[in-house]
Every structure is written in structure tokens, then in C-alpha cells.
Amino acid sequence: MTFTPRVSFIVPVYNPGNYLRQALDSAKNQTYESIEIICVNDGSTDKSLEVLREYETADPRFRVIDKQNEGYGASCNRGLNEAKGEWIAILEPDDYIDADMVEKMLAFGDSFNERIDIIKTPYWRIRMPEVAGQKRLNCSYKNLVKHTHQPFSIAEATVYMSHHPSIWSALYRRDYLNEKGIRFPELPGAGWADNPFMIEALLQTDKIVYLDEPFYNYREDSKEKAYAFTRKTPLIPFERWNDMMDIIERLNVTDKRILQAHNQRGFLYMAGVLEVVGIDRADVREATKHMFMRMNKELVLSDPKVSPGYKKLFCSVLGIKCPHLNYPDYWFRLASKNFYNMRNIGLKQALHNIGIFLSTHSKRVGKG
């Protein structure tokens, strides 16, 4: 009898080094065993292929696809096309998952009396992963949303659009992805291909459920590595924001809540670039202006979640008059966010984040 797994893990592999075994073991050791683990080796130049073949030989649930280097998106798409499971899970080879992830997420999805397309969860942030003192912190939306009903559409919970795409802290019904033709853009390298996939998946269903329990352990890049990436490729955040905006327009999305959440993501991405590169670099300023021109002016200037500093920069770049700005309301919201962070990640880490925010604020609003 042919084995038909309920969950297909897709593992896009490119030179993860010593982290790979932990990722593969965390999938192999799931308490729910009806899974397949499709490892797509994207032309790795380290010993990844050798390790993958070892796991494939030892466990028939592993399947290795070896191909030339084409990038993260192409690797994920190859895995999606080969998958047989009812559900799709994505595991990046330098991360790992808790042993009960699949069991608990499926049990939660199965508790509903209707078809579910996406089962979403928060995740663990692994800070300073390369040192002995690494920290495991809640992600920035754990305990943040209390749903009045489930399933829901993303317009009812846009908070998930305003943070890290975290596409891997979810299960996706394979038939849903295929019916909607949802795939990754095939870009060189990693290329932030997860951004368009996130928008494609979240916008086309009202059958999303959320279990507020983290299982996925995401290793964050060091500050130095993140800064080096931004200095080398400062336009990628703008390019992916525009790709997502293209999808929003193609799907004819007009919901104010979704458009404002996407605007907020744009300001977040812009701020990260300005902190490292600055607004005076010609291509960055042009990319900022192009992004601003695609935003609805009224939605930006009326959004209480967009800071006064960002609104001033928005008006300055577009050459429009800046309206009266509500600073007290913004500072109240910022204080509320900081209190949430203290509960969510602890006082010490929250104070550290406040220090970073204050020290980089001028650069992030284009004044550095």
C-alpha cells in the first residue's frame, strides 16, 4: 500500500552548516508520525547533501531532491509541486521545531466543523543563536490578539500582516494553495520570497484559525549580519513591498484595515533601510518616494499606528502639506506597546529594545 502522509514538510536547503541535523531531527522526532519530509538541496556547497542522503537512507519518510542553485522560492515551489500531504509545513534548515508541533496544530484544526485553509501560530525567537547565552523569546504577536470567533479572515486580524512574515509558523491546506495557484516568486538567493507568499496565502481565504502556542524556533540573524545584508541590498525591502502591493491590487483588495497594515509594513521596512543606509542615497530616496506614491495619502495620515515622524517624512518626500499631528495619542500607543513587550519578553529585553529605538529613531525617520 502506498504511504500517504497527512503533512508534507518542505525543507529548502542551502549551506545551513551545523544547524541542519537539528532541523532534520526536529522533523523526524515529531510525535505525529504521518508526515513526509521533502528536502530540496539547492546546490549546497557544504556537506548538506551528504547529511540529507544519510537521513533519507535511515528513514523512508525523508525524500531528497538535489538540484542546481535557483534560490529559496524555486526550492519551496519544487517541494510544493512534489508534496502529497493534506497539509504543507515549511521548515528552514537553520531552525527547528518542538516535537509536538504537528500533533497539536492538527488537533486544533480538526476541532472545527468546517474546512480550514491555514492554521497559524506564534513562534519562538532565538536571539544571539551563535553564542552560549542565546535567548528564546516570544514573538511580537504572542498573546496580542484575542479572537472573538474562528475561523476568520486576515482583515479581522491584520496584526499578522504587520510583523515578521513567519510563513513557517503555520500549516497550509495543500488543496487551497493549489486551487489559488499560490506559489513563491523565484528570486535569486533568499530574496525575501516569503513576503509575497504570505500575502497571497492570507488574502484569499476566510478560513484562518490561530492557536496561541509557539512551536517553531526561528534563529534570528545577528545585528551585524542584518546590517551587512541591508548595506549590500538596500532595495530588496522596497521591491518586496511593491510585489505585495501588486498582489493586493490584482486581488482587488480595498479593505482599509488591510491597506493600512500593508502601509505599516512599508514604513517598518523603510525604517530598517534608513537606519543603515540613510535617506540621502539617491536610489533609496527614489524607492521611498515610489513606495509612498502607491500608498493612499488619507489612510497614511489618518492611521494612529503610523508615527508622527513617519508622517512628516511621508509629506516631505511627496512635497505635500503635513496636517496637525497627534503626538499624545502616539506616545500613549507607544507606551502601551512597551508595557506589552515587558509582559511578553521580559523587563530587561524590553528596556534594551527601548534603548535601541531611542538611539536609532532619528535615522529611522530620515533625520540621521
Short mmCIF file of C-alpha atoms in Angstrom, two decimals:
data_model
loop_
_atom_site.label_atom_id
_atom_site.label_comp_id
_atom_site.label_asym_id
_atom_site.label_seq_id
_atom_site.Cartn_x
_atom_site.Cartn_y
_atom_site.Cartn_z
CA MET A 1 0.00 0.00 0.00
CA THR A 2 1.30 3.44 -0.92
CA PHE A 3 2.03 5.65 2.09
CA THR A 4 0.02 8.88 2.02
CA PRO A 5 1.25 11.36 4.63
CA ARG A 6 -1.08 13.86 6.21
CA VAL A 7 1.60 16.56 6.45
CA SER A 8 4.35 17.35 3.96
CA PHE A 9 7.34 19.21 5.35
CA ILE A 10 9.27 21.26 2.80
CA VAL A 11 12.88 21.93 3.77
CA PRO A 12 14.72 24.26 1.32
CA VAL A 13 18.42 23.61 1.95
CA TYR A 14 21.34 25.84 1.04
CA ASN A 15 24.53 25.69 3.11
CA PRO A 16 22.98 25.66 6.61
CA GLY A 17 26.12 24.18 8.10
CA ASN A 18 25.94 22.60 11.54
CA TYR A 19 22.32 23.58 12.11
CA LEU A 20 20.97 21.10 9.56
CA ARG A 21 20.92 17.99 11.75
CA GLN A 22 18.94 19.73 14.47
CA ALA A 23 16.34 20.84 11.92
CA LEU A 24 16.01 17.36 10.42
CA ASP A 25 15.89 15.65 13.82
CA SER A 26 13.15 18.01 14.97
CA ALA A 27 11.01 16.96 12.00
CA LYS A 28 11.89 13.27 12.30
CA ASN A 29 11.01 13.23 16.00
CA GLN A 30 7.50 14.67 15.68
CA THR A 31 5.02 12.88 17.93
CA TYR A 32 2.64 12.81 14.94
CA GLU A 33 4.29 10.37 12.55
CA SER A 34 2.17 10.54 9.38
CA ILE A 35 4.50 13.01 7.68
CA GLU A 36 6.88 13.22 4.75
CA ILE A 37 9.96 15.41 4.80
CA ILE A 38 10.89 16.74 1.37
CA CYS A 39 14.41 18.15 1.47
CA VAL A 40 15.26 20.26 -1.57
CA ASN A 41 19.02 20.71 -1.83
CA ASP A 42 19.54 23.97 -3.71
CA GLY A 43 23.07 23.37 -4.92
CA SER A 44 24.69 23.46 -1.47
CA THR A 45 28.47 23.63 -1.48
CA ASP A 46 28.92 22.39 2.09
CA LYS A 47 28.21 18.82 3.26
CA SER A 48 24.42 19.26 3.31
CA LEU A 49 23.70 16.77 0.54
CA GLU A 50 25.72 14.09 2.32
CA VAL A 51 23.74 14.67 5.52
CA LEU A 52 20.43 14.64 3.66
CA ARG A 53 21.24 11.31 1.97
CA GLU A 54 22.05 9.85 5.38
CA TYR A 55 18.60 10.75 6.72
CA GLU A 56 16.90 9.57 3.52
CA THR A 57 18.56 6.15 3.86
CA ALA A 58 17.64 5.80 7.52
CA ASP A 59 14.00 6.97 7.39
CA PRO A 60 11.65 6.36 4.43
CA ARG A 61 9.69 9.50 5.27
CA PHE A 62 12.62 11.59 4.04
CA ARG A 63 12.89 12.37 0.35
CA VAL A 64 15.84 14.31 -1.10
CA ILE A 65 15.66 16.38 -4.26
CA ASP A 66 19.07 17.55 -5.44
CA LYS A 67 19.13 20.40 -7.96
CA GLN A 68 21.22 23.33 -9.12
CA ASN A 69 21.10 26.57 -7.17
CA GLU A 70 17.97 28.55 -8.04
CA GLY A 71 17.04 30.29 -4.80
CA TYR A 72 14.69 29.84 -1.86
CA GLY A 73 11.48 30.44 -3.81
CA ALA A 74 12.26 27.90 -6.53
CA SER A 75 13.20 25.31 -3.89
CA CYS A 76 9.96 25.79 -1.98
CA ASN A 77 7.95 25.59 -5.20
CA ARG A 78 9.66 22.33 -6.14
CA GLY A 79 8.69 20.95 -2.75
CA LEU A 80 5.11 22.16 -3.11
CA ASN A 81 4.81 20.50 -6.50
CA GLU A 82 6.14 17.20 -5.14
CA ALA A 83 4.14 17.18 -1.88
CA LYS A 84 1.46 14.55 -1.27
CA GLY A 85 0.17 15.56 2.16
CA GLU A 86 -3.12 17.20 3.04
CA TRP A 87 -1.17 19.92 4.83
CA ILE A 88 2.02 21.80 3.97
CA ALA A 89 4.62 22.78 6.57
CA ILE A 90 7.79 24.77 5.89
CA LEU A 91 10.96 24.19 7.91
CA GLU A 92 14.04 26.27 7.22
CA PRO A 93 17.24 24.24 7.70
CA ASP A 94 18.81 26.57 10.27
CA ASP A 95 15.70 26.49 12.52
CA TYR A 96 13.98 23.70 14.44
CA ILE A 97 10.53 22.78 15.76
CA ASP A 98 9.15 21.42 19.01
CA ALA A 99 8.26 17.72 18.94
CA ASP A 100 4.51 18.19 19.42
CA MET A 101 4.02 20.88 16.79
CA VAL A 102 2.21 18.83 14.15
CA GLU A 103 0.14 16.86 16.66
CA LYS A 104 -1.19 19.95 18.44
CA MET A 105 -1.74 22.05 15.32
CA LEU A 106 -3.67 19.30 13.56
CA ALA A 107 -5.77 18.60 16.65
CA PHE A 108 -6.64 22.30 16.80
CA GLY A 109 -7.52 22.45 13.11
CA ASP A 110 -9.59 19.28 13.37
CA SER A 111 -11.61 20.76 16.25
CA PHE A 112 -13.54 22.95 13.80
CA ASN A 113 -16.59 21.65 11.97
CA GLU A 114 -15.64 23.29 8.69
CA ARG A 115 -12.78 23.23 6.24
CA ILE A 116 -9.75 25.20 7.43
CA ASP A 117 -7.18 26.58 4.99
CA ILE A 118 -4.48 27.97 7.33
CA ILE A 119 -3.57 27.03 10.90
CA LYS A 120 -1.44 29.87 12.27
CA THR A 121 0.63 30.03 15.47
CA PRO A 122 3.21 32.36 17.06
CA TYR A 123 6.85 31.31 17.23
CA TRP A 124 9.95 31.42 19.39
CA ARG A 125 12.64 33.97 18.56
CA ILE A 126 16.14 32.60 19.11
CA ARG A 127 18.27 35.66 19.78
CA MET A 128 22.08 35.52 19.56
CA PRO A 129 21.95 31.91 18.25
CA GLU A 130 25.70 31.67 17.77
CA VAL A 131 26.65 32.23 21.42
CA ALA A 132 26.19 30.19 24.57
CA GLY A 133 23.94 32.86 26.09
CA GLN A 134 21.29 32.70 23.35
CA LYS A 135 17.78 33.71 24.37
CA ARG A 136 14.40 32.21 23.48
CA LEU A 137 11.80 34.97 23.38
CA ASN A 138 8.14 35.20 22.44
CA CYS A 139 7.48 36.69 19.02
CA SER A 140 5.88 40.12 18.83
CA TYR A 141 2.26 38.96 18.48
CA LYS A 142 2.12 36.24 21.15
CA ASN A 143 -0.81 36.97 23.50
CA LEU A 144 -1.63 40.08 21.47
CA VAL A 145 -4.88 39.08 19.75
CA LYS A 146 -7.92 37.58 21.43
CA HIS A 147 -10.19 36.30 18.67
CA THR A 148 -13.93 36.68 19.19
CA HIS A 149 -14.56 33.98 16.61
CA GLN A 150 -12.69 31.48 14.49
CA PRO A 151 -12.13 30.88 11.62
CA PHE A 152 -11.51 34.43 10.44
CA SER A 153 -10.22 36.46 7.50
CA ILE A 154 -6.99 38.43 7.69
CA ALA A 155 -8.97 41.70 7.56
CA GLU A 156 -10.23 40.79 11.04
CA ALA A 157 -6.70 40.22 12.36
CA THR A 158 -4.31 42.41 10.40
CA VAL A 159 -1.78 42.26 13.24
CA TYR A 160 -0.35 39.18 11.50
CA MET A 161 0.42 41.36 8.46
CA SER A 162 2.35 43.95 10.44
CA HIS A 163 5.09 41.69 11.84
CA HIS A 164 7.63 39.20 10.52
CA PRO A 165 6.05 37.16 7.68
CA SER A 166 6.76 33.98 9.72
CA ILE A 167 5.26 31.80 6.99
CA TRP A 168 6.81 28.73 8.66
CA SER A 169 4.77 29.06 11.88
CA ALA A 170 1.69 27.77 10.08
CA LEU A 171 0.18 24.81 8.26
CA TYR A 172 -1.41 25.35 4.84
CA ARG A 173 -4.02 23.10 3.27
CA ARG A 174 -2.34 21.88 0.09
CA ASP A 175 -5.54 21.91 -1.98
CA TYR A 176 -6.09 25.55 -1.02
CA LEU A 177 -2.62 26.56 -2.25
CA ASN A 178 -3.15 24.63 -5.49
CA GLU A 179 -6.68 25.93 -6.09
CA LYS A 180 -5.49 29.54 -5.76
CA GLY A 181 -2.21 28.96 -7.58
CA ILE A 182 -0.25 30.22 -4.57
CA ARG A 183 3.48 29.82 -5.06
CA PHE A 184 6.70 31.64 -4.22
CA PRO A 185 8.34 34.16 -6.55
CA GLU A 186 11.52 32.58 -7.89
CA LEU A 187 14.18 35.12 -6.98
CA PRO A 188 17.96 34.83 -6.62
CA GLY A 189 19.07 33.73 -3.17
CA ALA A 190 16.56 34.11 -0.35
CA GLY A 191 15.30 37.38 -1.80
CA TRP A 192 12.55 37.79 0.83
CA ALA A 193 10.38 35.47 -1.27
CA ASP A 194 8.32 34.73 1.84
CA ASN A 195 6.69 38.17 1.70
CA PRO A 196 4.61 37.69 -1.47
CA PHE A 197 3.75 34.13 -0.43
CA MET A 198 2.42 35.43 2.89
CA ILE A 199 0.13 37.97 1.23
CA GLU A 200 -1.08 35.53 -1.42
CA ALA A 201 -2.00 32.98 1.24
CA LEU A 202 -3.58 35.28 3.81
CA LEU A 203 -5.72 37.37 1.47
CA GLN A 204 -7.58 34.64 -0.38
CA THR A 205 -9.40 32.83 2.42
CA ASP A 206 -11.66 33.50 5.39
CA LYS A 207 -10.79 30.10 6.87
CA ILE A 208 -7.80 31.01 9.05
CA VAL A 209 -7.53 29.77 12.64
CA TYR A 210 -4.99 30.79 15.27
CA LEU A 211 -3.58 28.71 18.11
CA ASP A 212 -1.70 30.98 20.51
CA GLU A 213 1.06 28.48 21.33
CA PRO A 214 4.56 28.64 19.78
CA PHE A 215 6.29 25.57 18.37
CA TYR A 216 8.67 26.92 15.71
CA ASN A 217 12.14 28.09 16.82
CA TYR A 218 13.40 30.81 14.49
CA ARG A 219 17.09 31.74 14.64
CA GLU A 220 17.37 35.48 14.09
CA ASP A 221 20.31 37.00 12.27
CA SER A 222 22.77 38.94 14.35
CA LYS A 223 22.59 42.73 14.14
CA GLU A 224 25.89 42.75 12.26
CA LYS A 225 24.69 40.22 9.69
CA ALA A 226 21.39 42.05 9.19
CA TYR A 227 23.19 45.38 8.72
CA ALA A 228 25.60 43.83 6.21
CA PHE A 229 22.67 42.47 4.19
CA THR A 230 20.96 45.88 4.17
CA ARG A 231 24.12 47.69 3.09
CA LYS A 232 24.57 45.21 0.24
CA THR A 233 20.93 45.08 -0.93
CA PRO A 234 19.03 48.08 0.45
CA LEU A 235 16.32 47.99 -2.22
CA ILE A 236 15.05 44.46 -1.58
CA PRO A 237 12.61 45.52 1.19
CA PHE A 238 11.06 48.10 -1.16
CA GLU A 239 10.91 45.61 -4.03
CA ARG A 240 9.09 43.03 -1.94
CA TRP A 241 6.69 45.64 -0.56
CA ASN A 242 5.85 46.60 -4.15
CA ASP A 243 5.40 42.94 -5.08
CA MET A 244 2.91 42.60 -2.23
CA MET A 245 1.15 45.77 -3.31
CA ASP A 246 0.87 44.32 -6.82
CA ILE A 247 -0.86 41.28 -5.34
CA ILE A 248 -3.22 43.43 -3.26
CA GLU A 249 -4.20 45.36 -6.39
CA ARG A 250 -4.52 42.21 -8.52
CA LEU A 251 -6.86 40.69 -5.95
CA ASN A 252 -8.81 43.98 -5.86
CA VAL A 253 -8.44 44.33 -2.10
CA THR A 254 -9.94 47.61 -0.88
CA ASP A 255 -10.41 46.91 2.83
CA LYS A 256 -9.00 49.86 4.80
CA ARG A 257 -7.64 47.60 7.54
CA ILE A 258 -5.56 45.57 5.11
CA LEU A 259 -4.24 48.60 3.22
CA GLN A 260 -3.20 50.32 6.45
CA ALA A 261 -1.47 47.18 7.71
CA HIS A 262 0.46 46.99 4.45
CA ASN A 263 1.39 50.66 4.77
CA GLN A 264 2.68 49.98 8.28
CA ARG A 265 4.86 47.18 6.93
CA GLY A 266 6.22 49.58 4.33
CA PHE A 267 7.25 52.11 6.98
CA LEU A 268 8.84 49.33 9.03
CA TYR A 269 10.89 48.12 6.07
CA MET A 270 11.84 51.67 5.09
CA ALA A 271 12.99 52.46 8.63
CA GLY A 272 15.28 49.45 8.68
CA VAL A 273 16.95 50.62 5.49
CA LEU A 274 17.24 54.26 6.60
CA GLU A 275 18.83 53.19 9.88
CA VAL A 276 21.70 51.58 7.98
CA VAL A 277 21.96 53.45 4.67
CA GLY A 278 20.17 56.76 5.15
CA ILE A 279 17.62 58.71 3.09
CA ASP A 280 20.21 60.76 1.17
CA ARG A 281 21.31 57.88 -1.02
CA ALA A 282 19.64 58.57 -4.37
CA ASP A 283 18.28 55.09 -5.11
CA VAL A 284 16.93 54.69 -1.57
CA ARG A 285 15.19 58.05 -1.66
CA GLU A 286 13.68 57.23 -5.04
CA ALA A 287 12.49 53.83 -3.79
CA THR A 288 10.98 55.51 -0.71
CA LYS A 289 9.17 58.04 -2.88
CA HIS A 290 7.85 55.35 -5.21
CA MET A 291 6.51 53.37 -2.26
CA PHE A 292 4.88 56.46 -0.74
CA MET A 293 3.20 57.28 -4.06
CA ARG A 294 1.50 53.88 -4.01
CA MET A 295 0.06 54.46 -0.55
CA ASN A 296 -3.32 56.11 -0.07
CA LYS A 297 -2.49 59.52 1.42
CA GLU A 298 -5.61 59.74 3.58
CA LEU A 299 -5.07 56.25 5.01
CA VAL A 300 -1.48 57.06 5.96
CA LEU A 301 -2.18 60.42 7.59
CA SER A 302 -5.23 59.15 9.49
CA ASP A 303 -3.56 55.98 10.77
CA PRO A 304 -2.78 56.29 14.51
CA LYS A 305 -0.26 53.44 14.19
CA VAL A 306 1.95 55.46 11.84
CA SER A 307 4.23 57.65 13.93
CA PRO A 308 4.33 61.46 13.56
CA GLY A 309 7.94 61.14 12.42
CA TYR A 310 6.97 58.81 9.59
CA LYS A 311 4.08 61.08 8.61
CA LYS A 312 6.41 64.08 8.45
CA LEU A 313 8.82 62.15 6.24
CA PHE A 314 5.91 60.96 4.07
CA CYS A 315 4.75 64.53 3.48
CA SER A 316 8.27 65.86 2.95
CA VAL A 317 9.19 63.24 0.34
CA LEU A 318 5.90 63.72 -1.52
CA GLY A 319 6.03 67.51 -1.24
CA ILE A 320 2.61 67.85 0.40
CA LYS A 321 1.44 69.85 3.40
CA CYS A 322 1.66 68.00 6.68
CA PRO A 323 -1.52 68.12 8.81
CA HIS A 324 -1.67 68.60 12.56
CA LEU A 325 -0.11 65.54 14.22
CA ASN A 326 -1.48 63.90 17.36
CA TYR A 327 1.64 63.34 19.46
CA PRO A 328 -0.12 62.47 22.76
CA ASP A 329 -2.10 59.69 21.11
CA TYR A 330 1.07 58.29 19.51
CA TRP A 331 3.05 58.34 22.75
CA PHE A 332 0.16 56.65 24.57
CA ARG A 333 0.15 53.88 21.96
CA LEU A 334 3.94 53.57 22.19
CA ALA A 335 3.75 53.29 25.98
CA SER A 336 1.05 50.61 25.69
CA LYS A 337 3.26 48.70 23.26
CA ASN A 338 6.19 48.89 25.67
CA PHE A 339 4.07 47.57 28.55
CA TYR A 340 3.00 44.69 26.31
CA ASN A 341 6.66 43.99 25.49
CA MET A 342 7.57 43.93 29.17
CA ARG A 343 4.99 41.21 29.74
CA ASN A 344 5.81 39.37 26.54
CA ILE A 345 9.62 39.28 26.52
CA GLY A 346 10.58 40.47 30.00
CA LEU A 347 11.61 43.78 31.53
CA LYS A 348 15.32 43.57 30.69
CA GLN A 349 14.81 42.80 27.00
CA ALA A 350 12.02 45.38 26.68
CA LEU A 351 14.25 48.11 28.18
CA HIS A 352 17.04 47.05 25.82
CA ASN A 353 14.65 47.43 22.87
CA ILE A 354 13.57 50.88 24.08
CA GLY A 355 17.22 51.93 24.20
CA ILE A 356 17.78 50.79 20.62
CA PHE A 357 14.60 52.57 19.50
CA LEU A 358 15.67 55.86 21.06
CA SER A 359 19.24 55.67 19.75
CA THR A 360 18.18 54.96 16.15
CA HIS A 361 14.94 56.97 15.95
CA SER A 362 16.39 59.95 14.09
CA LYS A 363 17.89 57.77 11.36
CA ARG A 364 14.70 55.72 11.01
CA VAL A 365 12.62 58.82 10.25
CA GLY A 366 15.18 60.20 7.80
CA LYS A 367 16.97 62.70 10.05
CA GLY A 368 20.23 60.85 10.61
#
